[in-house]
C-alpha cells in the first residue's frame, strides 16, 4: 500500500511538471488533457504487466518485469557501506574487476546470460536504470512503473512531434498509432527495455528531423546524443536499422531522385557491413546473426517456450540470408496472426495484427494520388521498418518475443500508411470514423 501512495504522488508530480513543459503542453493536435489521459493509460498498462507477471505467469525469476528490478537490489545494496561501488557499477566505470564480479554480479541472476550478446540488447542498462530509480522509489516497484511510463511517453511524444506535420487533419489517427497500439502500449509502459528503447528512439528521431528540416537548436545536441547512446547500449540493432534510413532521408530531402539516393546509401552500407570484419575483429555481421538465431533456438527449446516456431536455419552467407528474407518479413509482420500461440496473450496479439492489416488495407485503398506523397519520408519509414523486421525475423523464433521486439516498428509502419491516406475519401465512405481521424 505505501508503494501505491508513493507511485500516485510521483505520477501527480510528473503531471504537474508536464503542464508546465511546452514539450508536453503544446503538442500540435493534442491537448494537455489528452496527454494526461495517455500518461495515465500507460501507468495502467504498466500496472497490468505487473499483475500479469504476479498472478498469471508466476515464475518471478523468469519475468523481465521483475528480474531486472530484483537484480538492481543487489547493486543498490552497495550504497550504504560502499557508495563508490554503487557509483562505479551505475556508470560502468572501473567495475569489471573480480571484486565486483564476486561481490555483486554473481549474486544477480541476469548480469551474465548464456544466450545473449551486446549486439541485441543489454540487460545491464535496465538493471542500472532500476538501481538509479531505487534512490527515490525506496524499493517500491510501482514507482519504477511510473518512471518507465513517463520516459516511454516522452519518447513517443518525440515521435509524434517529428511526424505530425506530414499528416495534416489526421492528428487523432497519428496519436492512436503512436501512443495506443495495444502491444506498444503494454510493452512500452512497464519497467522493461522497451520503455527505455522508445525514450531513446523518440528523442533521436525528433532531434534528427529538426536537424534535417532546419529547426534544430544547439541545445538539442545533448538530447540527440543521449538518445543515440541509449539505443547503442540498449538495443544496438535498432540504432543500426535507423542510421542508414536517416542518412538517406537527409540526402534525399528536397532533392529529386529519392529512390536512387536511398538505394545507393543502402548498397554502400551493405558492402561496408559485409566487409567490416576485415577491419574490426569479431564484427562478422552475418556470423553474429546466424549465431544469435542458433542461441535463441537453443534457449526456446531448452525452456519449452509455448510460442516457439522453428525457423529455417541460417548460415553465415549472403545467399542464406537472402533466401530467408521473405520468411523473416512474414514472421515479423504477420506471424502473430497465422501462428496463434496458446492463451489470451496470443489471441490478443492475433487480433491486433488483424486490425493492423485492416488499417493498412484501408489506407491503401483510400490513398491519395502519388503526386501528393512525400517520397523521401515514405522511403525513410519503409526502409527502417523493413531492415528492422528482417533482423528480428532472421534471429527470433519465438512469437512472444517477436510481438515485443517489433514494437519499435509498428508506429513507423502505421505512420507510413497514414501518410498515404486520403481521409476525405475515407470519411465520405465511412463517416462514423471521423472521431478517430480528424483532430
PDB file of N, CA, C and O in Angstrom, residues 194-235:
ATOM      1  N   UNK A 194      11.792  -2.033 -23.462  1.00  0.00           N
ATOM      2  CA  UNK A 194      11.027  -1.327 -24.484  1.00  0.00           C
ATOM      3  C   UNK A 194      10.703   0.108 -24.075  1.00  0.00           C
ATOM      4  O   UNK A 194      10.669   1.010 -24.924  1.00  0.00           O
ATOM      5  N   UNK A 195      10.450   0.359 -22.801  1.00  0.00           N
ATOM      6  CA  UNK A 195      10.161   1.723 -22.357  1.00  0.00           C
ATOM      7  C   UNK A 195      11.372   2.616 -22.555  1.00  0.00           C
ATOM      8  O   UNK A 195      11.260   3.745 -23.062  1.00  0.00           O
ATOM      9  N   UNK A 196      12.534   2.140 -22.144  1.00  0.00           N
ATOM     10  CA  UNK A 196      13.761   2.911 -22.344  1.00  0.00           C
ATOM     11  C   UNK A 196      14.090   3.031 -23.821  1.00  0.00           C
ATOM     12  O   UNK A 196      14.602   4.062 -24.279  1.00  0.00           O
ATOM     13  N   UNK A 197      13.798   1.974 -24.582  1.00  0.00           N
ATOM     14  CA  UNK A 197      14.058   1.998 -26.018  1.00  0.00           C
ATOM     15  C   UNK A 197      13.259   3.101 -26.700  1.00  0.00           C
ATOM     16  O   UNK A 197      13.796   3.868 -27.505  1.00  0.00           O
ATOM     17  N   UNK A 198      11.969   3.212 -26.394  1.00  0.00           N
ATOM     18  CA  UNK A 198      11.150   4.251 -27.006  1.00  0.00           C
ATOM     19  C   UNK A 198      11.600   5.641 -26.560  1.00  0.00           C
ATOM     20  O   UNK A 198      11.509   6.598 -27.342  1.00  0.00           O
ATOM     21  N   UNK A 199      12.080   5.756 -25.346  1.00  0.00           N
ATOM     22  CA  UNK A 199      12.607   7.032 -24.873  1.00  0.00           C
ATOM     23  C   UNK A 199      13.767   7.485 -25.757  1.00  0.00           C
ATOM     24  O   UNK A 199      13.777   8.604 -26.282  1.00  0.00           O
ATOM     25  N   UNK A 200      14.742   6.604 -25.952  1.00  0.00           N
ATOM     26  CA  UNK A 200      15.882   6.957 -26.784  1.00  0.00           C
ATOM     27  C   UNK A 200      15.524   7.114 -28.245  1.00  0.00           C
ATOM     28  O   UNK A 200      15.973   8.052 -28.912  1.00  0.00           O
ATOM     29  N   UNK A 201      14.698   6.206 -28.769  1.00  0.00           N
ATOM     30  CA  UNK A 201      14.320   6.242 -30.185  1.00  0.00           C
ATOM     31  C   UNK A 201      13.554   7.513 -30.519  1.00  0.00           C
ATOM     32  O   UNK A 201      13.836   8.185 -31.531  1.00  0.00           O
ATOM     33  N   UNK A 202      12.595   7.878 -29.690  1.00  0.00           N
ATOM     34  CA  UNK A 202      11.789   9.063 -29.963  1.00  0.00           C
ATOM     35  C   UNK A 202      12.599  10.341 -29.915  1.00  0.00           C
ATOM     36  O   UNK A 202      12.449  11.219 -30.772  1.00  0.00           O
ATOM     37  N   UNK A 203      13.465  10.462 -28.915  1.00  0.00           N
ATOM     38  CA  UNK A 203      14.283  11.671 -28.812  1.00  0.00           C
ATOM     39  C   UNK A 203      15.244  11.780 -29.990  1.00  0.00           C
ATOM     40  O   UNK A 203      15.456  12.874 -30.540  1.00  0.00           O
ATOM     41  N   UNK A 204      15.823  10.664 -30.397  1.00  0.00           N
ATOM     42  CA  UNK A 204      16.760  10.679 -31.520  1.00  0.00           C
ATOM     43  C   UNK A 204      16.061  11.077 -32.820  1.00  0.00           C
ATOM     44  O   UNK A 204      16.546  11.956 -33.558  1.00  0.00           O
ATOM     45  N   UNK A 205      14.933  10.447 -33.125  1.00  0.00           N
ATOM     46  CA  UNK A 205      14.223  10.756 -34.369  1.00  0.00           C
ATOM     47  C   UNK A 205      13.728  12.195 -34.367  1.00  0.00           C
ATOM     48  O   UNK A 205      13.850  12.915 -35.379  1.00  0.00           O
ATOM     49  N   UNK A 206      13.189  12.650 -33.253  1.00  0.00           N
ATOM     50  CA  UNK A 206      12.682  14.020 -33.154  1.00  0.00           C
ATOM     51  C   UNK A 206      13.788  15.041 -33.445  1.00  0.00           C
ATOM     52  O   UNK A 206      13.623  15.947 -34.264  1.00  0.00           O
ATOM     53  N   UNK A 207      14.932  14.872 -32.801  1.00  0.00           N
ATOM     54  CA  UNK A 207      16.012  15.832 -32.994  1.00  0.00           C
ATOM     55  C   UNK A 207      16.632  15.720 -34.390  1.00  0.00           C
ATOM     56  O   UNK A 207      17.025  16.729 -34.977  1.00  0.00           O
ATOM     57  N   UNK A 208      16.723  14.516 -34.933  1.00  0.00           N
ATOM     58  CA  UNK A 208      17.258  14.364 -36.285  1.00  0.00           C
ATOM     59  C   UNK A 208      16.349  15.023 -37.308  1.00  0.00           C
ATOM     60  O   UNK A 208      16.817  15.654 -38.269  1.00  0.00           O
ATOM     61  N   UNK A 209      15.033  14.906 -37.127  1.00  0.00           N
ATOM     62  CA  UNK A 209      14.111  15.562 -38.051  1.00  0.00           C
ATOM     63  C   UNK A 209      14.198  17.079 -37.920  1.00  0.00           C
ATOM     64  O   UNK A 209      14.091  17.800 -38.919  1.00  0.00           O
ATOM     65  N   UNK A 210      14.403  17.572 -36.721  1.00  0.00           N
ATOM     66  CA  UNK A 210      14.599  19.015 -36.558  1.00  0.00           C
ATOM     67  C   UNK A 210      15.887  19.461 -37.251  1.00  0.00           C
ATOM     68  O   UNK A 210      15.931  20.532 -37.864  1.00  0.00           O
ATOM     69  N   UNK A 211      16.916  18.640 -37.155  1.00  0.00           N
ATOM     70  CA  UNK A 211      18.181  18.967 -37.806  1.00  0.00           C
ATOM     71  C   UNK A 211      18.027  18.970 -39.324  1.00  0.00           C
ATOM     72  O   UNK A 211      18.477  19.897 -40.016  1.00  0.00           O
ATOM     73  N   UNK A 212      17.374  17.961 -39.865  1.00  0.00           N
ATOM     74  CA  UNK A 212      17.213  17.841 -41.315  1.00  0.00           C
ATOM     75  C   UNK A 212      16.310  18.941 -41.864  1.00  0.00           C
ATOM     76  O   UNK A 212      16.540  19.474 -42.958  1.00  0.00           O
ATOM     77  N   UNK A 213      15.304  19.332 -41.086  1.00  0.00           N
ATOM     78  CA  UNK A 213      14.328  20.315 -41.563  1.00  0.00           C
ATOM     79  C   UNK A 213      14.668  21.751 -41.159  1.00  0.00           C
ATOM     80  O   UNK A 213      13.872  22.663 -41.384  1.00  0.00           O
ATOM     81  N   UNK A 214      15.817  21.958 -40.550  1.00  0.00           N
ATOM     82  CA  UNK A 214      16.272  23.314 -40.268  1.00  0.00           C
ATOM     83  C   UNK A 214      15.677  23.971 -39.056  1.00  0.00           C
ATOM     84  O   UNK A 214      15.717  25.202 -38.946  1.00  0.00           O
ATOM     85  N   UNK A 215      15.113  23.212 -38.122  1.00  0.00           N
ATOM     86  CA  UNK A 215      14.556  23.799 -36.895  1.00  0.00           C
ATOM     87  C   UNK A 215      15.349  23.379 -35.662  1.00  0.00           C
ATOM     88  O   UNK A 215      14.881  23.531 -34.543  1.00  0.00           O
ATOM     89  N   UNK A 216      16.532  22.868 -35.892  1.00  0.00           N
ATOM     90  CA  UNK A 216      17.366  22.342 -34.804  1.00  0.00           C
ATOM     91  C   UNK A 216      17.962  23.479 -33.991  1.00  0.00           C
ATOM     92  O   UNK A 216      18.329  24.527 -34.527  1.00  0.00           O
ATOM     93  N   UNK A 217      18.055  23.276 -32.677  1.00  0.00           N
ATOM     94  CA  UNK A 217      18.700  24.228 -31.773  1.00  0.00           C
ATOM     95  C   UNK A 217      19.934  23.572 -31.164  1.00  0.00           C
ATOM     96  O   UNK A 217      19.946  22.360 -30.945  1.00  0.00           O
ATOM     97  N   UNK A 218      20.963  24.355 -30.861  1.00  0.00           N
ATOM     98  CA  UNK A 218      22.190  23.756 -30.301  1.00  0.00           C
ATOM     99  C   UNK A 218      21.940  22.919 -29.052  1.00  0.00           C
ATOM    100  O   UNK A 218      22.616  21.913 -28.829  1.00  0.00           O
ATOM    101  N   UNK A 219      20.953  23.317 -28.235  1.00  0.00           N
ATOM    102  CA  UNK A 219      20.656  22.546 -27.025  1.00  0.00           C
ATOM    103  C   UNK A 219      20.180  21.136 -27.355  1.00  0.00           C
ATOM    104  O   UNK A 219      20.261  20.228 -26.518  1.00  0.00           O
ATOM    105  N   UNK A 220      19.693  20.946 -28.590  1.00  0.00           N
ATOM    106  CA  UNK A 220      19.233  19.620 -28.986  1.00  0.00           C
ATOM    107  C   UNK A 220      20.343  18.613 -29.151  1.00  0.00           C
ATOM    108  O   UNK A 220      20.083  17.408 -29.220  1.00  0.00           O
ATOM    109  N   UNK A 221      21.595  19.075 -29.204  1.00  0.00           N
ATOM    110  CA  UNK A 221      22.720  18.146 -29.332  1.00  0.00           C
ATOM    111  C   UNK A 221      22.780  17.186 -28.155  1.00  0.00           C
ATOM    112  O   UNK A 221      23.087  16.003 -28.318  1.00  0.00           O
ATOM    113  N   UNK A 222      22.479  17.692 -26.979  1.00  0.00           N
ATOM    114  CA  UNK A 222      22.511  16.832 -25.785  1.00  0.00           C
ATOM    115  C   UNK A 222      21.431  15.765 -25.890  1.00  0.00           C
ATOM    116  O   UNK A 222      21.674  14.579 -25.608  1.00  0.00           O
ATOM    117  N   UNK A 223      20.240  16.166 -26.307  1.00  0.00           N
ATOM    118  CA  UNK A 223      19.134  15.219 -26.460  1.00  0.00           C
ATOM    119  C   UNK A 223      19.459  14.198 -27.542  1.00  0.00           C
ATOM    120  O   UNK A 223      19.213  12.996 -27.380  1.00  0.00           O
ATOM    121  N   UNK A 224      19.998  14.681 -28.661  1.00  0.00           N
ATOM    122  CA  UNK A 224      20.360  13.795 -29.772  1.00  0.00           C
ATOM    123  C   UNK A 224      21.396  12.766 -29.342  1.00  0.00           C
ATOM    124  O   UNK A 224      21.254  11.565 -29.605  1.00  0.00           O
ATOM    125  N   UNK A 225      22.421  13.223 -28.655  1.00  0.00           N
ATOM    126  CA  UNK A 225      23.484  12.319 -28.206  1.00  0.00           C
ATOM    127  C   UNK A 225      22.954  11.322 -27.178  1.00  0.00           C
ATOM    128  O   UNK A 225      23.277  10.132 -27.231  1.00  0.00           O
ATOM    129  N   UNK A 226      22.115  11.805 -26.257  1.00  0.00           N
ATOM    130  CA  UNK A 226      21.561  10.917 -25.229  1.00  0.00           C
ATOM    131  C   UNK A 226      20.701   9.828 -25.846  1.00  0.00           C
ATOM    132  O   UNK A 226      20.782   8.649 -25.453  1.00  0.00           O
ATOM    133  N   UNK A 227      19.867  10.193 -26.822  1.00  0.00           N
ATOM    134  CA  UNK A 227      19.031   9.199 -27.481  1.00  0.00           C
ATOM    135  C   UNK A 227      19.851   8.159 -28.214  1.00  0.00           C
ATOM    136  O   UNK A 227      19.576   6.955 -28.122  1.00  0.00           O
ATOM    137  N   UNK A 228      20.878   8.608 -28.941  1.00  0.00           N
ATOM    138  CA  UNK A 228      21.736   7.679 -29.679  1.00  0.00           C
ATOM    139  C   UNK A 228      22.490   6.755 -28.736  1.00  0.00           C
ATOM    140  O   UNK A 228      22.592   5.542 -28.982  1.00  0.00           O
ATOM    141  N   UNK A 229      23.015   7.289 -27.657  1.00  0.00           N
ATOM    142  CA  UNK A 229      23.775   6.464 -26.719  1.00  0.00           C
ATOM    143  C   UNK A 229      22.885   5.443 -26.022  1.00  0.00           C
ATOM    144  O   UNK A 229      23.305   4.309 -25.773  1.00  0.00           O
ATOM    145  N   UNK A 230      21.657   5.838 -25.714  1.00  0.00           N
ATOM    146  CA  UNK A 230      20.753   4.887 -25.060  1.00  0.00           C
ATOM    147  C   UNK A 230      20.436   3.725 -25.986  1.00  0.00           C
ATOM    148  O   UNK A 230      20.432   2.556 -25.563  1.00  0.00           O
ATOM    149  N   UNK A 231      20.190   4.002 -27.262  1.00  0.00           N
ATOM    150  CA  UNK A 231      19.969   2.921 -28.219  1.00  0.00           C
ATOM    151  C   UNK A 231      21.222   2.060 -28.366  1.00  0.00           C
ATOM    152  O   UNK A 231      21.144   0.849 -28.497  1.00  0.00           O
ATOM    153  N   UNK A 232      22.373   2.702 -28.356  1.00  0.00           N
ATOM    154  CA  UNK A 232      23.637   1.983 -28.532  1.00  0.00           C
ATOM    155  C   UNK A 232      23.846   0.952 -27.426  1.00  0.00           C
ATOM    156  O   UNK A 232      24.268  -0.180 -27.691  1.00  0.00           O
ATOM    157  N   UNK A 233      23.563   1.323 -26.178  1.00  0.00           N
ATOM    158  CA  UNK A 233      23.814   0.409 -25.064  1.00  0.00           C
ATOM    159  C   UNK A 233      22.628  -0.501 -24.774  1.00  0.00           C
ATOM    160  O   UNK A 233      22.761  -1.459 -24.019  1.00  0.00           O
ATOM    161  N   UNK A 234      21.464  -0.194 -25.368  1.00  0.00           N
ATOM    162  CA  UNK A 234      20.276  -0.973 -25.036  1.00  0.00           C
ATOM    163  C   UNK A 234      19.926  -1.976 -26.120  1.00  0.00           C
ATOM    164  O   UNK A 234      19.874  -3.188 -25.870  1.00  0.00           O
ATOM    165  N   UNK A 235      19.660  -1.491 -27.330  1.00  0.00           N
ATOM    166  CA  UNK A 235      19.354  -2.380 -28.465  1.00  0.00           C
ATOM    167  C   UNK A 235      20.065  -1.823 -29.691  1.00  0.00           C
ATOM    168  O   UNK A 235      19.503  -1.045 -30.474  1.00  0.00           O
TER     169      UNK A 235
END
